PDB file of N, CA and C in Angstrom:
ATOM      1  N   UNK E   1      18.285 -23.274   2.360  1.00  0.00           N
ATOM      2  CA  UNK E   1      17.818 -23.826   1.105  1.00  0.00           C
ATOM      3  C   UNK E   1      16.315 -23.983   1.104  1.00  0.00           C
ATOM      4  N   UNK E   2      15.704 -24.233   2.219  1.00  0.00           N
ATOM      5  CA  UNK E   2      14.250 -24.338   2.245  1.00  0.00           C
ATOM      6  C   UNK E   2      13.576 -23.044   1.777  1.00  0.00           C
ATOM      7  N   UNK E   3      14.126 -21.908   2.211  1.00  0.00           N
ATOM      8  CA  UNK E   3      13.577 -20.643   1.817  1.00  0.00           C
ATOM      9  C   UNK E   3      13.624 -20.469   0.302  1.00  0.00           C
ATOM     10  N   UNK E   4      14.811 -20.759  -0.265  1.00  0.00           N
ATOM     11  CA  UNK E   4      15.001 -20.629  -1.710  1.00  0.00           C
ATOM     12  C   UNK E   4      14.095 -21.551  -2.454  1.00  0.00           C
ATOM     13  N   UNK E   5      14.012 -22.827  -1.958  1.00  0.00           N
ATOM     14  CA  UNK E   5      13.194 -23.792  -2.639  1.00  0.00           C
ATOM     15  C   UNK E   5      11.730 -23.313  -2.637  1.00  0.00           C
ATOM     16  N   UNK E   6      11.226 -22.753  -1.545  1.00  0.00           N
ATOM     17  CA  UNK E   6       9.851 -22.308  -1.525  1.00  0.00           C
ATOM     18  C   UNK E   6       9.656 -21.117  -2.520  1.00  0.00           C
ATOM     19  N   UNK E   7      10.635 -20.192  -2.515  1.00  0.00           N
ATOM     20  CA  UNK E   7      10.533 -19.089  -3.421  1.00  0.00           C
ATOM     21  C   UNK E   7      10.430 -19.518  -4.882  1.00  0.00           C
ATOM     22  N   UNK E   8      11.218 -20.540  -5.264  1.00  0.00           N
ATOM     23  CA  UNK E   8      11.234 -21.052  -6.631  1.00  0.00           C
ATOM     24  C   UNK E   8       9.989 -21.896  -6.924  1.00  0.00           C
ATOM     25  N   UNK E   9       9.430 -22.462  -5.900  1.00  0.00           N
ATOM     26  CA  UNK E   9       8.249 -23.356  -6.110  1.00  0.00           C
ATOM     27  C   UNK E   9       6.951 -22.560  -6.212  1.00  0.00           C
ATOM     28  N   UNK E  10       6.652 -21.667  -5.226  1.00  0.00           N
ATOM     29  CA  UNK E  10       5.385 -21.009  -5.249  1.00  0.00           C
ATOM     30  C   UNK E  10       5.495 -19.501  -5.157  1.00  0.00           C
ATOM     31  N   UNK E  11       6.727 -18.953  -5.218  1.00  0.00           N
ATOM     32  CA  UNK E  11       6.895 -17.501  -5.146  1.00  0.00           C
ATOM     33  C   UNK E  11       6.850 -16.861  -3.774  1.00  0.00           C
ATOM     34  N   UNK E  12       6.604 -17.635  -2.744  1.00  0.00           N
ATOM     35  CA  UNK E  12       6.503 -17.040  -1.378  1.00  0.00           C
ATOM     36  C   UNK E  12       7.878 -17.004  -0.770  1.00  0.00           C
ATOM     37  N   UNK E  13       8.186 -15.833  -0.204  1.00  0.00           N
ATOM     38  CA  UNK E  13       9.423 -15.676   0.578  1.00  0.00           C
ATOM     39  C   UNK E  13       8.959 -15.637   2.030  1.00  0.00           C
ATOM     40  N   UNK E  14       9.410 -16.579   2.808  1.00  0.00           N
ATOM     41  CA  UNK E  14       9.122 -16.631   4.261  1.00  0.00           C
ATOM     42  C   UNK E  14      10.449 -16.525   4.972  1.00  0.00           C
ATOM     43  N   UNK E  15      10.636 -15.384   5.666  1.00  0.00           N
ATOM     44  CA  UNK E  15      11.891 -15.140   6.383  1.00  0.00           C
ATOM     45  C   UNK E  15      12.186 -16.171   7.394  1.00  0.00           C
ATOM     46  N   UNK E  16      13.307 -16.818   7.361  1.00  0.00           N
ATOM     47  CA  UNK E  16      13.667 -17.772   8.439  1.00  0.00           C
ATOM     48  C   UNK E  16      13.920 -17.017   9.726  1.00  0.00           C
ATOM     49  N   UNK E  17      13.486 -17.586  10.851  1.00  0.00           N
ATOM     50  CA  UNK E  17      13.634 -16.956  12.172  1.00  0.00           C
ATOM     51  C   UNK E  17      15.088 -16.674  12.488  1.00  0.00           C
ATOM     52  N   UNK E  18      16.028 -17.452  11.950  1.00  0.00           N
ATOM     53  CA  UNK E  18      17.458 -17.265  12.201  1.00  0.00           C
ATOM     54  C   UNK E  18      18.004 -16.025  11.493  1.00  0.00           C
ATOM     55  N   UNK E  19      17.231 -15.395  10.595  1.00  0.00           N
ATOM     56  CA  UNK E  19      17.738 -14.276   9.784  1.00  0.00           C
ATOM     57  C   UNK E  19      16.753 -13.126   9.905  1.00  0.00           C
ATOM     58  N   UNK E  20      16.662 -12.447  11.001  1.00  0.00           N
ATOM     59  CA  UNK E  20      15.679 -11.374  11.223  1.00  0.00           C
ATOM     60  C   UNK E  20      15.900 -10.153  10.292  1.00  0.00           C
ATOM     61  N   UNK E  21      17.073 -10.023   9.669  1.00  0.00           N
ATOM     62  CA  UNK E  21      17.301  -8.837   8.834  1.00  0.00           C
ATOM     63  C   UNK E  21      16.886  -9.109   7.377  1.00  0.00           C
ATOM     64  N   UNK E  22      16.500 -10.357   7.076  1.00  0.00           N
ATOM     65  CA  UNK E  22      16.053 -10.671   5.714  1.00  0.00           C
ATOM     66  C   UNK E  22      14.678  -9.933   5.493  1.00  0.00           C
ATOM     67  N   UNK E  23      14.330  -9.841   4.246  1.00  0.00           N
ATOM     68  CA  UNK E  23      13.045  -9.233   3.816  1.00  0.00           C
ATOM     69  C   UNK E  23      11.887  -9.970   4.476  1.00  0.00           C
ATOM     70  N   UNK E  24      10.877  -9.235   4.857  1.00  0.00           N
ATOM     71  CA  UNK E  24       9.698  -9.805   5.483  1.00  0.00           C
ATOM     72  C   UNK E  24       8.963 -10.683   4.506  1.00  0.00           C
ATOM     73  N   UNK E  25       7.899 -11.363   4.976  1.00  0.00           N
ATOM     74  CA  UNK E  25       7.143 -12.200   4.080  1.00  0.00           C
ATOM     75  C   UNK E  25       6.725 -11.417   2.850  1.00  0.00           C
ATOM     76  N   UNK E  26       6.963 -11.986   1.736  1.00  0.00           N
ATOM     77  CA  UNK E  26       6.588 -11.374   0.466  1.00  0.00           C
ATOM     78  C   UNK E  26       6.348 -12.398  -0.585  1.00  0.00           C
ATOM     79  N   UNK E  27       5.975 -11.915  -1.728  1.00  0.00           N
ATOM     80  CA  UNK E  27       5.634 -12.821  -2.856  1.00  0.00           C
ATOM     81  C   UNK E  27       6.374 -12.324  -4.075  1.00  0.00           C
ATOM     82  N   UNK E  28       6.955 -13.277  -4.770  1.00  0.00           N
ATOM     83  CA  UNK E  28       7.681 -12.971  -6.011  1.00  0.00           C
ATOM     84  C   UNK E  28       6.908 -13.409  -7.211  1.00  0.00           C
ATOM     85  N   UNK E  29       7.089 -12.721  -8.328  1.00  0.00           N
ATOM     86  CA  UNK E  29       6.418 -13.080  -9.556  1.00  0.00           C
ATOM     87  C   UNK E  29       7.447 -13.477 -10.602  1.00  0.00           C
ATOM     88  N   UNK E  30       7.002 -14.350 -11.504  1.00  0.00           N
ATOM     89  CA  UNK E  30       7.693 -14.490 -12.787  1.00  0.00           C
ATOM     90  C   UNK E  30       7.040 -13.490 -13.722  1.00  0.00           C
ATOM     91  N   UNK E  31       7.668 -13.192 -14.815  1.00  0.00           N
ATOM     92  CA  UNK E  31       7.029 -12.238 -15.755  1.00  0.00           C
ATOM     93  C   UNK E  31       5.615 -12.746 -16.197  1.00  0.00           C
ATOM     94  N   UNK E  32       5.421 -14.026 -16.433  1.00  0.00           N
ATOM     95  CA  UNK E  32       4.186 -14.537 -16.824  1.00  0.00           C
ATOM     96  C   UNK E  32       3.139 -14.400 -15.726  1.00  0.00           C
ATOM     97  N   UNK E  33       3.527 -14.693 -14.487  1.00  0.00           N
ATOM     98  CA  UNK E  33       2.671 -14.575 -13.369  1.00  0.00           C
ATOM     99  C   UNK E  33       2.216 -13.145 -13.069  1.00  0.00           C
ATOM    100  N   UNK E  34       3.091 -12.207 -13.299  1.00  0.00           N
ATOM    101  CA  UNK E  34       2.766 -10.758 -13.154  1.00  0.00           C
ATOM    102  C   UNK E  34       1.685 -10.374 -14.213  1.00  0.00           C
ATOM    103  N   UNK E  35       1.893 -10.811 -15.432  1.00  0.00           N
ATOM    104  CA  UNK E  35       0.879 -10.562 -16.466  1.00  0.00           C
ATOM    105  C   UNK E  35      -0.423 -11.148 -16.112  1.00  0.00           C
ATOM    106  N   UNK E  36      -0.431 -12.371 -15.657  1.00  0.00           N
ATOM    107  CA  UNK E  36      -1.670 -13.084 -15.293  1.00  0.00           C
ATOM    108  C   UNK E  36      -2.390 -12.388 -14.116  1.00  0.00           C
ATOM    109  N   UNK E  37      -1.656 -11.873 -13.113  1.00  0.00           N
ATOM    110  CA  UNK E  37      -2.290 -11.198 -12.007  1.00  0.00           C
ATOM    111  C   UNK E  37      -2.940  -9.916 -12.534  1.00  0.00           C
ATOM    112  N   UNK E  38      -2.292  -9.201 -13.406  1.00  0.00           N
ATOM    113  CA  UNK E  38      -2.890  -7.973 -13.987  1.00  0.00           C
ATOM    114  C   UNK E  38      -4.166  -8.322 -14.700  1.00  0.00           C
ATOM    115  N   UNK E  39      -4.136  -9.364 -15.516  1.00  0.00           N
ATOM    116  CA  UNK E  39      -5.307  -9.678 -16.287  1.00  0.00           C
ATOM    117  C   UNK E  39      -6.437 -10.177 -15.392  1.00  0.00           C
ATOM    118  N   UNK E  40      -6.109 -10.927 -14.297  1.00  0.00           N
ATOM    119  CA  UNK E  40      -7.094 -11.376 -13.354  1.00  0.00           C
ATOM    120  C   UNK E  40      -7.789 -10.209 -12.627  1.00  0.00           C
ATOM    121  N   UNK E  41      -7.042  -9.087 -12.542  1.00  0.00           N
ATOM    122  CA  UNK E  41      -7.625  -7.892 -11.894  1.00  0.00           C
ATOM    123  C   UNK E  41      -8.460  -7.051 -12.893  1.00  0.00           C
ATOM    124  N   UNK E  42      -8.641  -7.586 -14.103  1.00  0.00           N
ATOM    125  CA  UNK E  42      -9.448  -6.926 -15.097  1.00  0.00           C
ATOM    126  C   UNK E  42      -8.699  -5.844 -15.928  1.00  0.00           C
ATOM    127  N   UNK E  43      -7.371  -5.835 -15.779  1.00  0.00           N
ATOM    128  CA  UNK E  43      -6.547  -4.931 -16.571  1.00  0.00           C
ATOM    129  C   UNK E  43      -6.077  -5.622 -17.873  1.00  0.00           C
ATOM    130  N   UNK E  44      -5.846  -4.858 -18.949  1.00  0.00           N
ATOM    131  CA  UNK E  44      -5.361  -5.447 -20.136  1.00  0.00           C
ATOM    132  C   UNK E  44      -3.897  -5.920 -19.953  1.00  0.00           C
ATOM    133  N   UNK E  45      -3.449  -6.794 -20.824  1.00  0.00           N
ATOM    134  CA  UNK E  45      -2.101  -7.293 -20.767  1.00  0.00           C
ATOM    135  C   UNK E  45      -1.085  -6.160 -20.711  1.00  0.00           C
ATOM    136  N   UNK E  46      -0.233  -6.125 -19.653  1.00  0.00           N
ATOM    137  CA  UNK E  46       0.714  -5.021 -19.520  1.00  0.00           C
ATOM    138  C   UNK E  46       2.036  -5.321 -20.243  1.00  0.00           C
ATOM    139  N   UNK E  47       2.807  -4.233 -20.440  1.00  0.00           N
ATOM    140  CA  UNK E  47       4.198  -4.412 -20.847  1.00  0.00           C
ATOM    141  C   UNK E  47       4.896  -4.748 -19.490  1.00  0.00           C
ATOM    142  N   UNK E  48       5.717  -5.756 -19.481  1.00  0.00           N
ATOM    143  CA  UNK E  48       6.521  -6.103 -18.376  1.00  0.00           C
ATOM    144  C   UNK E  48       7.960  -5.835 -18.672  1.00  0.00           C
ATOM    145  N   UNK E  49       8.597  -5.046 -17.768  1.00  0.00           N
ATOM    146  CA  UNK E  49      10.000  -4.675 -17.992  1.00  0.00           C
ATOM    147  C   UNK E  49      10.880  -5.079 -16.818  1.00  0.00           C
ATOM    148  N   UNK E  50      12.088  -5.507 -17.148  1.00  0.00           N
ATOM    149  CA  UNK E  50      13.067  -5.743 -16.057  1.00  0.00           C
ATOM    150  C   UNK E  50      13.688  -4.405 -15.694  1.00  0.00           C
ATOM    151  N   UNK E  51      13.572  -4.006 -14.430  1.00  0.00           N
ATOM    152  CA  UNK E  51      14.072  -2.650 -14.047  1.00  0.00           C
ATOM    153  C   UNK E  51      15.606  -2.555 -14.109  1.00  0.00           C
ATOM    154  N   UNK E  52      16.284  -3.467 -13.436  1.00  0.00           N
ATOM    155  CA  UNK E  52      17.745  -3.442 -13.489  1.00  0.00           C
ATOM    156  C   UNK E  52      18.349  -4.242 -14.626  1.00  0.00           C
ATOM    157  N   UNK E  53      17.585  -5.213 -15.135  1.00  0.00           N
ATOM    158  CA  UNK E  53      18.166  -6.075 -16.106  1.00  0.00           C
ATOM    159  C   UNK E  53      19.255  -6.925 -15.467  1.00  0.00           C
ATOM    160  N   UNK E  54      20.175  -7.472 -16.324  1.00  0.00           N
ATOM    161  CA  UNK E  54      21.222  -8.270 -15.780  1.00  0.00           C
ATOM    162  C   UNK E  54      22.466  -7.513 -15.318  1.00  0.00           C
ATOM    163  N   UNK E  55      22.446  -6.194 -15.460  1.00  0.00           N
ATOM    164  CA  UNK E  55      23.675  -5.419 -15.109  1.00  0.00           C
ATOM    165  C   UNK E  55      24.058  -5.478 -13.651  1.00  0.00           C
ATOM    166  N   UNK E  56      23.120  -5.703 -12.775  1.00  0.00           N
ATOM    167  CA  UNK E  56      23.402  -5.658 -11.303  1.00  0.00           C
ATOM    168  C   UNK E  56      24.402  -6.768 -10.886  1.00  0.00           C
ATOM    169  N   UNK E  57      24.554  -7.807 -11.753  1.00  0.00           N
ATOM    170  CA  UNK E  57      25.542  -8.849 -11.453  1.00  0.00           C
ATOM    171  C   UNK E  57      26.885  -8.646 -12.134  1.00  0.00           C
ATOM    172  N   UNK E  58      27.080  -7.475 -12.824  1.00  0.00           N
ATOM    173  CA  UNK E  58      28.372  -7.157 -13.409  1.00  0.00           C
ATOM    174  C   UNK E  58      29.452  -7.089 -12.329  1.00  0.00           C
ATOM    175  N   UNK E  59      30.590  -7.718 -12.539  1.00  0.00           N
ATOM    176  CA  UNK E  59      31.687  -7.607 -11.565  1.00  0.00           C
ATOM    177  C   UNK E  59      32.016  -6.114 -11.315  1.00  0.00           C
ATOM    178  N   UNK E  60      32.139  -5.736 -10.075  1.00  0.00           N
ATOM    179  CA  UNK E  60      32.508  -4.357  -9.734  1.00  0.00           C
ATOM    180  C   UNK E  60      31.401  -3.351 -10.030  1.00  0.00           C
ATOM    181  N   UNK E  61      30.132  -3.825  -9.935  1.00  0.00           N
ATOM    182  CA  UNK E  61      29.004  -2.961 -10.268  1.00  0.00           C
ATOM    183  C   UNK E  61      29.030  -1.672  -9.459  1.00  0.00           C
ATOM    184  N   UNK E  62      29.231  -1.746  -8.185  1.00  0.00           N
ATOM    185  CA  UNK E  62      29.205  -0.537  -7.290  1.00  0.00           C
ATOM    186  C   UNK E  62      30.176   0.461  -7.725  1.00  0.00           C
ATOM    187  N   UNK E  63      31.435   0.015  -8.081  1.00  0.00           N
ATOM    188  CA  UNK E  63      32.479   0.928  -8.468  1.00  0.00           C
ATOM    189  C   UNK E  63      32.131   1.578  -9.829  1.00  0.00           C
ATOM    190  N   UNK E  64      31.551   0.772 -10.737  1.00  0.00           N
ATOM    191  CA  UNK E  64      31.202   1.266 -12.088  1.00  0.00           C
ATOM    192  C   UNK E  64      30.018   2.259 -11.992  1.00  0.00           C
ATOM    193  N   UNK E  65      29.111   1.969 -11.134  1.00  0.00           N
ATOM    194  CA  UNK E  65      27.903   2.812 -11.091  1.00  0.00           C
ATOM    195  C   UNK E  65      28.224   4.289 -10.726  1.00  0.00           C
ATOM    196  N   UNK E  66      29.241   4.536  -9.931  1.00  0.00           N
ATOM    197  CA  UNK E  66      29.510   5.875  -9.537  1.00  0.00           C
ATOM    198  C   UNK E  66      30.235   6.654 -10.570  1.00  0.00           C
ATOM    199  N   UNK E  67      30.765   6.029 -11.643  1.00  0.00           N
ATOM    200  CA  UNK E  67      31.461   6.679 -12.765  1.00  0.00           C
ATOM    201  C   UNK E  67      30.470   6.999 -13.889  1.00  0.00           C
ATOM    202  N   UNK E  68      30.199   8.247 -14.185  1.00  0.00           N
ATOM    203  CA  UNK E  68      29.162   8.614 -15.149  1.00  0.00           C
ATOM    204  C   UNK E  68      29.259   7.854 -16.500  1.00  0.00           C
ATOM    205  N   UNK E  69      30.453   7.671 -17.009  1.00  0.00           N
ATOM    206  CA  UNK E  69      30.544   6.987 -18.335  1.00  0.00           C
ATOM    207  C   UNK E  69      30.166   5.512 -18.180  1.00  0.00           C
ATOM    208  N   UNK E  70      30.561   4.877 -17.086  1.00  0.00           N
ATOM    209  CA  UNK E  70      30.211   3.500 -16.879  1.00  0.00           C
ATOM    210  C   UNK E  70      28.702   3.350 -16.563  1.00  0.00           C
ATOM    211  N   UNK E  71      28.161   4.252 -15.740  1.00  0.00           N
ATOM    212  CA  UNK E  71      26.757   4.195 -15.464  1.00  0.00           C
ATOM    213  C   UNK E  71      25.936   4.327 -16.723  1.00  0.00           C
ATOM    214  N   UNK E  72      26.345   5.212 -17.566  1.00  0.00           N
ATOM    215  CA  UNK E  72      25.650   5.385 -18.888  1.00  0.00           C
ATOM    216  C   UNK E  72      25.610   4.054 -19.720  1.00  0.00           C
ATOM    217  N   UNK E  73      26.748   3.337 -19.715  1.00  0.00           N
ATOM    218  CA  UNK E  73      26.845   2.076 -20.425  1.00  0.00           C
ATOM    219  C   UNK E  73      25.884   1.014 -19.743  1.00  0.00           C
ATOM    220  N   UNK E  74      25.969   0.949 -18.416  1.00  0.00           N
ATOM    221  CA  UNK E  74      25.086   0.017 -17.743  1.00  0.00           C
ATOM    222  C   UNK E  74      23.631   0.262 -17.969  1.00  0.00           C
ATOM    223  N   UNK E  75      23.234   1.536 -17.961  1.00  0.00           N
ATOM    224  CA  UNK E  75      21.836   1.866 -18.241  1.00  0.00           C
ATOM    225  C   UNK E  75      21.461   1.602 -19.680  1.00  0.00           C
ATOM    226  N   UNK E  76      22.368   1.775 -20.584  1.00  0.00           N
ATOM    227  CA  UNK E  76      22.134   1.466 -22.016  1.00  0.00           C
ATOM    228  C   UNK E  76      21.855  -0.018 -22.169  1.00  0.00           C
ATOM    229  N   UNK E  77      22.684  -0.856 -21.537  1.00  0.00           N
ATOM    230  CA  UNK E  77      22.514  -2.260 -21.629  1.00  0.00           C
ATOM    231  C   UNK E  77      21.145  -2.692 -21.026  1.00  0.00           C
ATOM    232  N   UNK E  78      20.796  -2.114 -19.896  1.00  0.00           N
ATOM    233  CA  UNK E  78      19.546  -2.423 -19.267  1.00  0.00           C
ATOM    234  C   UNK E  78      18.375  -2.062 -20.166  1.00  0.00           C
ATOM    235  N   UNK E  79      18.451  -0.894 -20.806  1.00  0.00           N
ATOM    236  CA  UNK E  79      17.342  -0.483 -21.696  1.00  0.00           C
ATOM    237  C   UNK E  79      17.220  -1.385 -22.915  1.00  0.00           C
ATOM    238  N   UNK E  80      18.360  -1.908 -23.412  1.00  0.00           N
ATOM    239  CA  UNK E  80      18.326  -2.761 -24.599  1.00  0.00           C
ATOM    240  C   UNK E  80      17.616  -4.059 -24.339  1.00  0.00           C
ATOM    241  N   UNK E  81      17.672  -4.550 -23.099  1.00  0.00           N
ATOM    242  CA  UNK E  81      17.118  -5.903 -22.761  1.00  0.00           C
ATOM    243  C   UNK E  81      15.878  -5.810 -21.829  1.00  0.00           C
ATOM    244  N   UNK E  82      15.397  -4.611 -21.486  1.00  0.00           N
ATOM    245  CA  UNK E  82      14.340  -4.493 -20.504  1.00  0.00           C
ATOM    246  C   UNK E  82      13.037  -5.272 -20.830  1.00  0.00           C
ATOM    247  N   UNK E  83      12.786  -5.453 -22.149  1.00  0.00           N
ATOM    248  CA  UNK E  83      11.634  -6.232 -22.530  1.00  0.00           C
ATOM    249  C   UNK E  83      11.953  -7.549 -23.229  1.00  0.00           C
ATOM    250  N   UNK E  84      13.213  -7.908 -23.189  1.00  0.00           N
ATOM    251  CA  UNK E  84      13.586  -9.180 -23.830  1.00  0.00           C
ATOM    252  C   UNK E  84      13.122 -10.350 -22.921  1.00  0.00           C
ATOM    253  N   UNK E  85      12.210 -11.096 -23.389  1.00  0.00           N
ATOM    254  CA  UNK E  85      11.545 -12.110 -22.579  1.00  0.00           C
ATOM    255  C   UNK E  85      12.496 -13.069 -21.857  1.00  0.00           C
ATOM    256  N   UNK E  86      13.567 -13.410 -22.542  1.00  0.00           N
ATOM    257  CA  UNK E  86      14.536 -14.366 -21.947  1.00  0.00           C
ATOM    258  C   UNK E  86      15.376 -13.744 -20.850  1.00  0.00           C
ATOM    259  N   UNK E  87      15.293 -12.440 -20.686  1.00  0.00           N
ATOM    260  CA  UNK E  87      16.145 -11.778 -19.734  1.00  0.00           C
ATOM    261  C   UNK E  87      15.369 -11.123 -18.602  1.00  0.00           C
ATOM    262  N   UNK E  88      14.111 -10.835 -18.742  1.00  0.00           N
ATOM    263  CA  UNK E  88      13.329 -10.113 -17.750  1.00  0.00           C
ATOM    264  C   UNK E  88      13.511 -10.665 -16.342  1.00  0.00           C
ATOM    265  N   UNK E  89      13.422 -11.997 -16.220  1.00  0.00           N
ATOM    266  CA  UNK E  89      13.461 -12.633 -14.943  1.00  0.00           C
ATOM    267  C   UNK E  89      14.797 -12.533 -14.203  1.00  0.00           C
ATOM    268  N   UNK E  90      15.871 -12.032 -14.905  1.00  0.00           N
ATOM    269  CA  UNK E  90      17.150 -11.865 -14.272  1.00  0.00           C
ATOM    270  C   UNK E  90      17.173 -10.615 -13.431  1.00  0.00           C
ATOM    271  N   UNK E  91      16.226  -9.734 -13.686  1.00  0.00           N
ATOM    272  CA  UNK E  91      16.172  -8.495 -12.929  1.00  0.00           C
ATOM    273  C   UNK E  91      15.581  -8.657 -11.587  1.00  0.00           C
ATOM    274  N   UNK E  92      16.160  -8.118 -10.495  1.00  0.00           N
ATOM    275  CA  UNK E  92      15.606  -8.244  -9.181  1.00  0.00           C
ATOM    276  C   UNK E  92      14.191  -7.598  -9.053  1.00  0.00           C
ATOM    277  N   UNK E  93      13.904  -6.712  -9.926  1.00  0.00           N
ATOM    278  CA  UNK E  93      12.614  -6.006  -9.876  1.00  0.00           C
ATOM    279  C   UNK E  93      12.025  -5.925 -11.281  1.00  0.00           C
ATOM    280  N   UNK E  94      10.716  -6.066 -11.341  1.00  0.00           N
ATOM    281  CA  UNK E  94      10.029  -5.928 -12.625  1.00  0.00           C
ATOM    282  C   UNK E  94       8.989  -4.805 -12.505  1.00  0.00           C
ATOM    283  N   UNK E  95       8.669  -4.208 -13.618  1.00  0.00           N
ATOM    284  CA  UNK E  95       7.667  -3.130 -13.659  1.00  0.00           C
ATOM    285  C   UNK E  95       6.639  -3.535 -14.657  1.00  0.00           C
ATOM    286  N   UNK E  96       5.387  -3.525 -14.299  1.00  0.00           N
ATOM    287  CA  UNK E  96       4.253  -3.733 -15.226  1.00  0.00           C
ATOM    288  C   UNK E  96       3.633  -2.417 -15.544  1.00  0.00           C
ATOM    289  N   UNK E  97       3.422  -2.147 -16.810  1.00  0.00           N
ATOM    290  CA  UNK E  97       2.882  -0.850 -17.271  1.00  0.00           C
ATOM    291  C   UNK E  97       1.709  -1.161 -18.149  1.00  0.00           C
ATOM    292  N   UNK E  98       0.594  -0.552 -17.847  1.00  0.00           N
ATOM    293  CA  UNK E  98      -0.595  -0.755 -18.733  1.00  0.00           C
ATOM    294  C   UNK E  98      -1.571   0.388 -18.509  1.00  0.00           C
ATOM    295  N   UNK E  99      -2.611   0.314 -19.288  1.00  0.00           N
ATOM    296  CA  UNK E  99      -3.688   1.328 -19.204  1.00  0.00           C
ATOM    297  C   UNK E  99      -4.997   0.580 -19.007  1.00  0.00           C
ATOM    298  N   UNK E 100      -5.905   1.193 -18.323  1.00  0.00           N
ATOM    299  CA  UNK E 100      -7.274   0.626 -18.197  1.00  0.00           C
ATOM    300  C   UNK E 100      -8.176   1.560 -19.021  1.00  0.00           C
ATOM    301  N   UNK E 101      -8.883   0.855 -19.909  1.00  0.00           N
ATOM    302  CA  UNK E 101      -9.795   1.699 -20.713  1.00  0.00           C
ATOM    303  C   UNK E 101     -11.181   1.828 -20.144  1.00  0.00           C
TER     304      UNK E 101
END
């Protein structure tokens, strides 16, 4: 719980010594924090997209993903909500897209 609490408080993931197979030290962003980091680097406000969206938590995801018709539906759902602000943070990965002029 300490690891999760820290991730939710300041975005830092510090691997507990008892779990050597966990992800190494890393930093997580909220959609707003990702935008702020981009702008702090002198880049214009990016589009932030949720890569997987909420579909990764669908029951039986692995079994559905290998079936072309189900995969197509899962991807369609992801595309529909990839920029929906209330859903972006549900995605395990985000993508920031922008241009520098």
